[in-house]
Amino acid sequence: MARMVNKAFFSITSVCLLMVTLLSGLLSSCSEDNLATQEGTPSGYMTLYIQVGDAATRAEVDGEDYYNENAIKTVDLFFFNPAATESTPSIKVGHFNFTNTKGTATCSVKISLDDIPALFDANNKCRVYAAVNCAATTRLGSATIATLNNITIGTAAATGGFNTNTRQADFVMYGNSDDVTYEKSSNSATGTIKVKRVAAKIRVAVHIEDALYQDKASGTILQPDANETQAAFQARMDAAIAGGAAINKWTPELTNMQAYIVNGVNNARLDGQFKDSEGNDLLNPIHYFTAPTGSTGLMLRDPARTYPDIAEKPTGLPASPTYDDMTFTHYNWLPFYTYPNAWKNAADEEYGTYLTVVVPWMNVNDNNSTYQATYYQVPVTRDVTEIQSNHYYRIRLNIGVIGSFTSTEPLEIEASYDIEPWGEENIDMDINDIRYLVVNQTTWNMDGEESITIPFYSSHDVKVVDVKVTYFNFNDTWNEQGWYSGKVHERTFDESVNERTKTYNGGEGVYSYSIDQQNKTLTFNHPFIGWNEYSNNGRILNTNANASPTYFIKNENERVITPYEIEITIRHTDQNEGTQFEEKIIIHQKPSIYIEAEHNNGGANSSGRGGNIYTFVNGNNYGTNTATTNVVANEWDNVYTLTDSTGTNNNPNMYVIHITQLSPEEGKIYTLGDPRALERNINLTDDSFKKNAQGAYLVNPETRWGNSSFTNNTFARRSTFIWATSRTGTGSLLFPYSYTYITSMYQKPNNVGTNTTSLNGYTNNQNNLYYYYPADETKDKVGTKEDFIAPTFRVASSFGKTAWMSKESARLRCASYQEYGYPAGRWRVPTKAEIKYIVNLSAEGKIPVLFGNTADPTNEATYWSSTGAVGVVAATNVVRDIPDTDIELKGVRCVYDDWYWVKEDGTPDKCDMRVFTWGDKPKSNPQVEARLRKVIKK
């Protein structure tokens, strides 16, 4: 009989190329969360590919995604020299968190020059031990291999363990490899670590005769004669019973069949070993379980039927697997799992693992209207008295006898077995009228792409039955939750809207799709083309938050700048709604430039006042310091609510601008790169940013915040705040106060308290800003960065509005600004190019006015950029340079480099949003830290 390996996993690999001109050369890199898709490994990094199972490629199925058998949520890595013994402590450790990762995961670990001789041997090899989804190793420090192997694990408490009738959240896995290779020429290392599940998997498929005939006198089950068909045999038996023969006819109640595991094991060692060389148990005690807790057993389900009591149905399984010309119509769709076990082949053995199958039978002859439950004992293995880690036990059971009427003494029955490593699953496809639909990867990303082809496996032709597209209008917000709640407009439309759009656009819709029934692929096309939204009453107004488009009119002059979520449902063409033979596919599509909005939900009332607004400036926060009780009200360190008189903007959203590729026209105006200075600078005076003809700083930029003599325009550290002496206004000082100065750089702020927040692997214990990299203020010569735009940056919300202030104060303001858990010590003054870019987006109607006078956008508002003051007229998209001789005070709106401040797994590196935190840290490699973490496609 023909067999085939179900190769139902596919992935789309996008090769990402970063080419950004920085100063004197071309710099290329990818973010750490994208290293799996780039060509090569960045200098100074180890890139490790964690792969579930022994499959050579991800397309060879190592497990079923529906049951989370391939889920990777955490990875803990321990690094050793290959010469290490099992008692040698690890040299380096790494911990990673993942979301929606299945089958493979990429871990990027920084390596220093000091790591190389310790980790790598003469053959440039390193040994890495990986623990996946193991709570006991999460945040574990240095450990030996023996310690790791001996860690005792259990089943996931969140799902109740293997002894519950519940789909598991994940599986603990382990593995190690000596084949992590260091390349001296690139100062990088790569390696693949294959991990195995510690648990074993068990599934039973059942064939049962639709009737059994039993001789009343002997109790023997009667069988067909030689060459007699089953249908002929049953007709002969029924005729004999009608004639008065002493024969019982039994029929099964298939819908109430049950199965449960006996003597499963709920704990194990991380390395999957359960016996030593002398046969002794390595675990003490062993946690045995019998039957699912809180349930009478796992139902054997006929997948062709609908069971309303089961909310979730399985996917990716054949309906009726056939073995040895026999159809097995039932199986436990929720598999059994157990950790390894071993037992004696003896009559008094108490702890051997087996299954109990329960089949209700009714004696038709006796006109009995009730069923009698019968019990069968089914061994999990044959001729072997152990269950091994990472093995798949597939049992084929043919029931042709009446079982025991006593549950404690089930009838042992023989079965057929496939026992193999929990790797490729051989699924027999030589089945009459088989029905299945498999889309194993149901979530896809289209970053900068307009078309995608998705594979599926199906026994029948499929059709698209529904498409839902969700996008955003960031330009206006509405207040669903009260004043200034800042909810971004979310639009959703379906297939009917796309069909109406075709009517108005000569047959062209917003999207299109096609299905290749022969090659089993779905191709979906969604070009980045602008459309105007229309309802029955005309074009949808931006302020109408609840409106949904009725159709679209094409507008090629409108730029697409929203991310999309596309939901596609496919179904067998001959099936109706409600069938299990349909799949839902989610596509996340992002154009090369897109926007996100993150809402700062602080503030207890309509004014944003009365609660913690999650915004700090140098420790000041409106939640504790109201407008009337602020200890210091300098021009640069005050905190405002949305309705304070300062400024006209009252938008509580931080807008995040993602740019992976500039258009050719934009490329003539802007440069995509790192706008920050290469060296740290904590002396934020004018002179500290100036250089002489030889390129040396006039003032050491690493001078402490404070010095022994104090003159106008210098900065010092007070016991409570960093502050600036005021600048002379029109004939008088703005803040004629007397302060006591403390010159020590390391004076802890009294109002902040002890700050032990760990950010991005760096614990900031000094509670001061020390490693700060402001925007580069070089201009008017080669190497200027005033035209630079960061690839991903966020703009402070209106909680960060300011009074007018000097340039020095603007630097201080941004250096000590914190909002919504994005720490102080990381924000900076925006570049002139970034202001221009944002103003242009506002003028296009893509985002609200962020720079400019929102009350009267025709009037000019002035702001500080990193290289000087600018005037902004929002209505006309005008950003003009203000001469350096203009000494009027300006406003500032700080920005944050999201592209840089991320953790190893690519998630934002945030602090407690309720606690003021210095989030600065030293650059790991000052020579190349200008690299962009976000992938920029050319």
PDB file of C-alpha atoms in Angstrom, residues 54-229:
ATOM      1  CA  ASP A  54      15.294  15.571  13.361  1.00  0.00           C
ATOM      2  CA  ALA A  55      13.633  16.681  10.155  1.00  0.00           C
ATOM      3  CA  ALA A  56      16.089  17.986   7.596  1.00  0.00           C
ATOM      4  CA  THR A  57      13.785  20.850   6.703  1.00  0.00           C
ATOM      5  CA  ARG A  58      10.824  22.590   8.287  1.00  0.00           C
ATOM      6  CA  ALA A  59       8.594  21.110   5.594  1.00  0.00           C
ATOM      7  CA  GLU A  60       9.020  17.632   7.094  1.00  0.00           C
ATOM      8  CA  VAL A  61       6.442  17.485   9.862  1.00  0.00           C
ATOM      9  CA  ASP A  62       7.901  16.951  13.321  1.00  0.00           C
ATOM     10  CA  GLY A  63       4.635  17.588  15.106  1.00  0.00           C
ATOM     11  CA  GLU A  64       1.182  19.009  14.724  1.00  0.00           C
ATOM     12  CA  ASP A  65       0.832  22.761  15.184  1.00  0.00           C
ATOM     13  CA  TYR A  66      -2.803  22.431  16.182  1.00  0.00           C
ATOM     14  CA  TYR A  67      -1.688  20.690  19.370  1.00  0.00           C
ATOM     15  CA  ASN A  68       1.184  23.169  19.966  1.00  0.00           C
ATOM     16  CA  GLU A  69       3.685  20.339  19.526  1.00  0.00           C
ATOM     17  CA  ASN A  70       6.083  22.644  17.666  1.00  0.00           C
ATOM     18  CA  ALA A  71       5.504  25.762  19.774  1.00  0.00           C
ATOM     19  CA  ILE A  72       8.650  27.583  20.936  1.00  0.00           C
ATOM     20  CA  LYS A  73       7.914  30.095  23.695  1.00  0.00           C
ATOM     21  CA  THR A  74      11.200  30.270  25.595  1.00  0.00           C
ATOM     22  CA  VAL A  75      14.750  29.211  24.735  1.00  0.00           C
ATOM     23  CA  ASP A  76      17.500  29.023  27.354  1.00  0.00           C
ATOM     24  CA  LEU A  77      21.035  28.554  26.015  1.00  0.00           C
ATOM     25  CA  PHE A  78      24.135  27.459  27.933  1.00  0.00           C
ATOM     26  CA  PHE A  79      27.531  27.766  26.256  1.00  0.00           C
ATOM     27  CA  PHE A  80      30.518  25.498  26.885  1.00  0.00           C
ATOM     28  CA  ASN A  81      33.895  24.806  25.401  1.00  0.00           C
ATOM     29  CA  PRO A  82      33.767  21.402  23.632  1.00  0.00           C
ATOM     30  CA  ALA A  83      36.394  20.109  26.076  1.00  0.00           C
ATOM     31  CA  ALA A  84      34.030  20.716  29.008  1.00  0.00           C
ATOM     32  CA  THR A  85      32.991  17.766  31.143  1.00  0.00           C
ATOM     33  CA  GLU A  86      29.495  17.285  32.524  1.00  0.00           C
ATOM     34  CA  SER A  87      30.613  18.986  35.713  1.00  0.00           C
ATOM     35  CA  THR A  88      32.098  22.087  34.035  1.00  0.00           C
ATOM     36  CA  PRO A  89      30.047  25.274  34.533  1.00  0.00           C
ATOM     37  CA  SER A  90      28.751  27.068  31.475  1.00  0.00           C
ATOM     38  CA  ILE A  91      30.792  30.055  30.271  1.00  0.00           C
ATOM     39  CA  LYS A  92      27.870  32.082  28.915  1.00  0.00           C
ATOM     40  CA  VAL A  93      24.076  31.942  29.076  1.00  0.00           C
ATOM     41  CA  GLY A  94      21.275  33.420  27.021  1.00  0.00           C
ATOM     42  CA  HIS A  95      17.524  33.614  27.546  1.00  0.00           C
ATOM     43  CA  PHE A  96      14.946  34.357  24.841  1.00  0.00           C
ATOM     44  CA  ASN A  97      11.159  34.747  24.635  1.00  0.00           C
ATOM     45  CA  PHE A  98       9.143  34.167  21.471  1.00  0.00           C
ATOM     46  CA  THR A  99       5.567  34.714  20.321  1.00  0.00           C
ATOM     47  CA  ASN A 100       3.764  32.534  17.764  1.00  0.00           C
ATOM     48  CA  THR A 101       7.002  30.734  16.848  1.00  0.00           C
ATOM     49  CA  LYS A 102       6.676  27.165  15.610  1.00  0.00           C
ATOM     50  CA  GLY A 103       9.268  24.608  14.562  1.00  0.00           C
ATOM     51  CA  THR A 104      12.285  26.882  14.292  1.00  0.00           C
ATOM     52  CA  ALA A 105      13.531  29.893  16.190  1.00  0.00           C
ATOM     53  CA  THR A 106      16.525  32.145  15.738  1.00  0.00           C
ATOM     54  CA  CYS A 107      18.579  33.310  18.713  1.00  0.00           C
ATOM     55  CA  SER A 108      21.173  36.027  18.253  1.00  0.00           C
ATOM     56  CA  VAL A 109      23.807  36.315  20.974  1.00  0.00           C
ATOM     57  CA  LYS A 110      26.522  38.934  21.199  1.00  0.00           C
ATOM     58  CA  ILE A 111      30.085  37.668  21.581  1.00  0.00           C
ATOM     59  CA  SER A 112      33.018  39.712  22.748  1.00  0.00           C
ATOM     60  CA  LEU A 113      36.670  39.202  21.935  1.00  0.00           C
ATOM     61  CA  ASP A 114      37.100  37.793  25.437  1.00  0.00           C
ATOM     62  CA  ASP A 115      34.445  35.133  24.776  1.00  0.00           C
ATOM     63  CA  ILE A 116      36.177  33.648  21.741  1.00  0.00           C
ATOM     64  CA  PRO A 117      39.199  31.865  23.321  1.00  0.00           C
ATOM     65  CA  ALA A 118      37.046  30.616  26.204  1.00  0.00           C
ATOM     66  CA  LEU A 119      34.182  29.273  24.099  1.00  0.00           C
ATOM     67  CA  PHE A 120      35.844  27.948  20.952  1.00  0.00           C
ATOM     68  CA  ASP A 121      38.445  25.188  20.679  1.00  0.00           C
ATOM     69  CA  ALA A 122      41.257  24.790  18.150  1.00  0.00           C
ATOM     70  CA  ASN A 123      38.707  23.695  15.530  1.00  0.00           C
ATOM     71  CA  ASN A 124      36.683  26.863  16.150  1.00  0.00           C
ATOM     72  CA  LYS A 125      33.840  24.821  17.644  1.00  0.00           C
ATOM     73  CA  CYS A 126      31.622  25.660  20.614  1.00  0.00           C
ATOM     74  CA  ARG A 127      29.148  23.479  22.524  1.00  0.00           C
ATOM     75  CA  VAL A 128      25.635  24.794  23.225  1.00  0.00           C
ATOM     76  CA  TYR A 129      22.968  23.189  25.396  1.00  0.00           C
ATOM     77  CA  ALA A 130      19.377  24.337  24.668  1.00  0.00           C
ATOM     78  CA  ALA A 131      16.321  24.018  26.898  1.00  0.00           C
ATOM     79  CA  VAL A 132      13.014  24.991  25.289  1.00  0.00           C
ATOM     80  CA  ASN A 133       9.810  25.876  27.188  1.00  0.00           C
ATOM     81  CA  CYS A 134      11.468  24.838  30.444  1.00  0.00           C
ATOM     82  CA  ALA A 135      10.396  26.979  33.406  1.00  0.00           C
ATOM     83  CA  ALA A 136      13.192  25.573  35.571  1.00  0.00           C
ATOM     84  CA  THR A 137      15.922  26.991  33.305  1.00  0.00           C
ATOM     85  CA  THR A 138      14.363  30.403  32.670  1.00  0.00           C
ATOM     86  CA  ARG A 139      16.781  33.059  33.962  1.00  0.00           C
ATOM     87  CA  LEU A 140      19.018  30.309  35.360  1.00  0.00           C
ATOM     88  CA  GLY A 141      22.629  31.432  35.707  1.00  0.00           C
ATOM     89  CA  SER A 142      25.723  29.389  34.976  1.00  0.00           C
ATOM     90  CA  ALA A 143      25.055  25.628  35.180  1.00  0.00           C
ATOM     91  CA  THR A 144      26.798  22.350  34.398  1.00  0.00           C
ATOM     92  CA  ILE A 145      25.539  19.844  31.852  1.00  0.00           C
ATOM     93  CA  ALA A 146      24.944  17.348  34.647  1.00  0.00           C
ATOM     94  CA  THR A 147      22.840  19.894  36.518  1.00  0.00           C
ATOM     95  CA  LEU A 148      20.796  20.650  33.415  1.00  0.00           C
ATOM     96  CA  ASN A 149      20.235  16.966  32.584  1.00  0.00           C
ATOM     97  CA  ASN A 150      19.073  16.283  36.140  1.00  0.00           C
ATOM     98  CA  ILE A 151      16.481  19.065  36.259  1.00  0.00           C
ATOM     99  CA  THR A 152      13.075  17.595  37.048  1.00  0.00           C
ATOM    100  CA  ILE A 153      10.260  18.881  34.868  1.00  0.00           C
ATOM    101  CA  GLY A 154       6.504  18.535  35.068  1.00  0.00           C
ATOM    102  CA  THR A 155       3.617  19.286  32.762  1.00  0.00           C
ATOM    103  CA  ALA A 156       2.283  22.769  32.202  1.00  0.00           C
ATOM    104  CA  ALA A 157       0.222  23.946  35.144  1.00  0.00           C
ATOM    105  CA  ALA A 158      -1.689  26.338  32.891  1.00  0.00           C
ATOM    106  CA  THR A 159      -3.256  23.436  31.004  1.00  0.00           C
ATOM    107  CA  GLY A 160      -3.473  21.029  33.919  1.00  0.00           C
ATOM    108  CA  GLY A 161      -0.885  18.568  32.673  1.00  0.00           C
ATOM    109  CA  PHE A 162      -1.085  15.360  30.662  1.00  0.00           C
ATOM    110  CA  ASN A 163      -3.769  13.987  32.964  1.00  0.00           C
ATOM    111  CA  THR A 164      -6.439  16.400  31.729  1.00  0.00           C
ATOM    112  CA  ASN A 165      -8.692  16.389  28.705  1.00  0.00           C
ATOM    113  CA  THR A 166      -6.999  19.570  27.440  1.00  0.00           C
ATOM    114  CA  ARG A 167      -4.804  20.623  24.562  1.00  0.00           C
ATOM    115  CA  GLN A 168      -1.293  21.313  25.890  1.00  0.00           C
ATOM    116  CA  ALA A 169       0.108  24.858  25.739  1.00  0.00           C
ATOM    117  CA  ASP A 170       3.631  23.691  24.837  1.00  0.00           C
ATOM    118  CA  PHE A 171       6.160  20.887  25.362  1.00  0.00           C
ATOM    119  CA  VAL A 172       9.500  20.924  27.145  1.00  0.00           C
ATOM    120  CA  MET A 173      12.385  20.140  24.765  1.00  0.00           C
ATOM    121  CA  TYR A 174      16.128  19.838  25.050  1.00  0.00           C
ATOM    122  CA  GLY A 175      19.176  19.372  22.832  1.00  0.00           C
ATOM    123  CA  ASN A 176      22.860  20.179  22.501  1.00  0.00           C
ATOM    124  CA  SER A 177      25.353  20.560  19.725  1.00  0.00           C
ATOM    125  CA  ASP A 178      29.127  20.761  19.382  1.00  0.00           C
ATOM    126  CA  ASP A 179      28.821  22.088  15.847  1.00  0.00           C
ATOM    127  CA  VAL A 180      28.613  25.825  16.485  1.00  0.00           C
ATOM    128  CA  THR A 181      31.364  27.224  14.296  1.00  0.00           C
ATOM    129  CA  TYR A 182      33.256  30.507  14.625  1.00  0.00           C
ATOM    130  CA  GLU A 183      34.399  32.325  11.479  1.00  0.00           C
ATOM    131  CA  LYS A 184      37.366  34.543  12.224  1.00  0.00           C
ATOM    132  CA  SER A 185      37.080  36.483   8.976  1.00  0.00           C
ATOM    133  CA  SER A 186      33.617  37.754   9.868  1.00  0.00           C
ATOM    134  CA  ASN A 187      33.965  37.613  13.661  1.00  0.00           C
ATOM    135  CA  SER A 188      30.707  35.633  13.823  1.00  0.00           C
ATOM    136  CA  ALA A 189      29.469  32.144  14.608  1.00  0.00           C
ATOM    137  CA  THR A 190      26.529  30.026  13.461  1.00  0.00           C
ATOM    138  CA  GLY A 191      25.056  26.675  14.374  1.00  0.00           C
ATOM    139  CA  THR A 192      21.877  24.613  14.392  1.00  0.00           C
ATOM    140  CA  ILE A 193      20.641  22.955  17.573  1.00  0.00           C
ATOM    141  CA  LYS A 194      18.045  20.240  17.107  1.00  0.00           C
ATOM    142  CA  VAL A 195      15.838  19.840  20.143  1.00  0.00           C
ATOM    143  CA  LYS A 196      13.597  16.919  21.067  1.00  0.00           C
ATOM    144  CA  ARG A 197      10.465  16.790  23.150  1.00  0.00           C
ATOM    145  CA  VAL A 198      10.859  15.056  26.481  1.00  0.00           C
ATOM    146  CA  ALA A 199       7.322  13.665  26.281  1.00  0.00           C
ATOM    147  CA  ALA A 200       5.977  10.789  24.175  1.00  0.00           C
ATOM    148  CA  LYS A 201       2.803  10.910  22.078  1.00  0.00           C
ATOM    149  CA  ILE A 202       0.151   8.201  21.774  1.00  0.00           C
ATOM    150  CA  ARG A 203      -2.740   7.916  19.338  1.00  0.00           C
ATOM    151  CA  VAL A 204      -5.108   4.966  18.853  1.00  0.00           C
ATOM    152  CA  ALA A 205      -7.178   4.387  15.717  1.00  0.00           C
ATOM    153  CA  VAL A 206     -10.087   1.958  16.025  1.00  0.00           C
ATOM    154  CA  HIS A 207     -11.903  -0.262  13.556  1.00  0.00           C
ATOM    155  CA  ILE A 208     -15.035  -1.915  14.925  1.00  0.00           C
ATOM    156  CA  GLU A 209     -17.479  -4.218  13.198  1.00  0.00           C
ATOM    157  CA  ASP A 210     -20.978  -2.791  12.852  1.00  0.00           C
ATOM    158  CA  ALA A 211     -22.335  -6.084  14.241  1.00  0.00           C
ATOM    159  CA  LEU A 212     -20.989  -9.146  16.107  1.00  0.00           C
ATOM    160  CA  TYR A 213     -22.726 -12.526  16.184  1.00  0.00           C
ATOM    161  CA  GLN A 214     -22.190 -14.687  19.262  1.00  0.00           C
ATOM    162  CA  ASP A 215     -23.118 -18.335  19.830  1.00  0.00           C
ATOM    163  CA  LYS A 216     -25.258 -18.299  23.004  1.00  0.00           C
ATOM    164  CA  ALA A 217     -24.116 -21.678  24.234  1.00  0.00           C
ATOM    165  CA  SER A 218     -20.344 -21.274  23.888  1.00  0.00           C
ATOM    166  CA  GLY A 219     -20.031 -17.479  23.866  1.00  0.00           C
ATOM    167  CA  THR A 220     -17.873 -17.760  20.720  1.00  0.00           C
ATOM    168  CA  ILE A 221     -17.947 -14.914  18.227  1.00  0.00           C
ATOM    169  CA  LEU A 222     -18.942 -16.353  14.866  1.00  0.00           C
ATOM    170  CA  GLN A 223     -16.823 -15.534  11.780  1.00  0.00           C
ATOM    171  CA  PRO A 224     -17.546 -15.522   8.017  1.00  0.00           C
ATOM    172  CA  ASP A 225     -16.779 -18.670   6.046  1.00  0.00           C
ATOM    173  CA  ALA A 226     -13.853 -18.715   3.657  1.00  0.00           C
ATOM    174  CA  ASN A 227     -14.437 -16.361   0.698  1.00  0.00           C
ATOM    175  CA  GLU A 228     -17.684 -15.137   2.253  1.00  0.00           C
ATOM    176  CA  THR A 229     -18.143 -11.384   2.204  1.00  0.00           C
TER     177      THR A 229
END
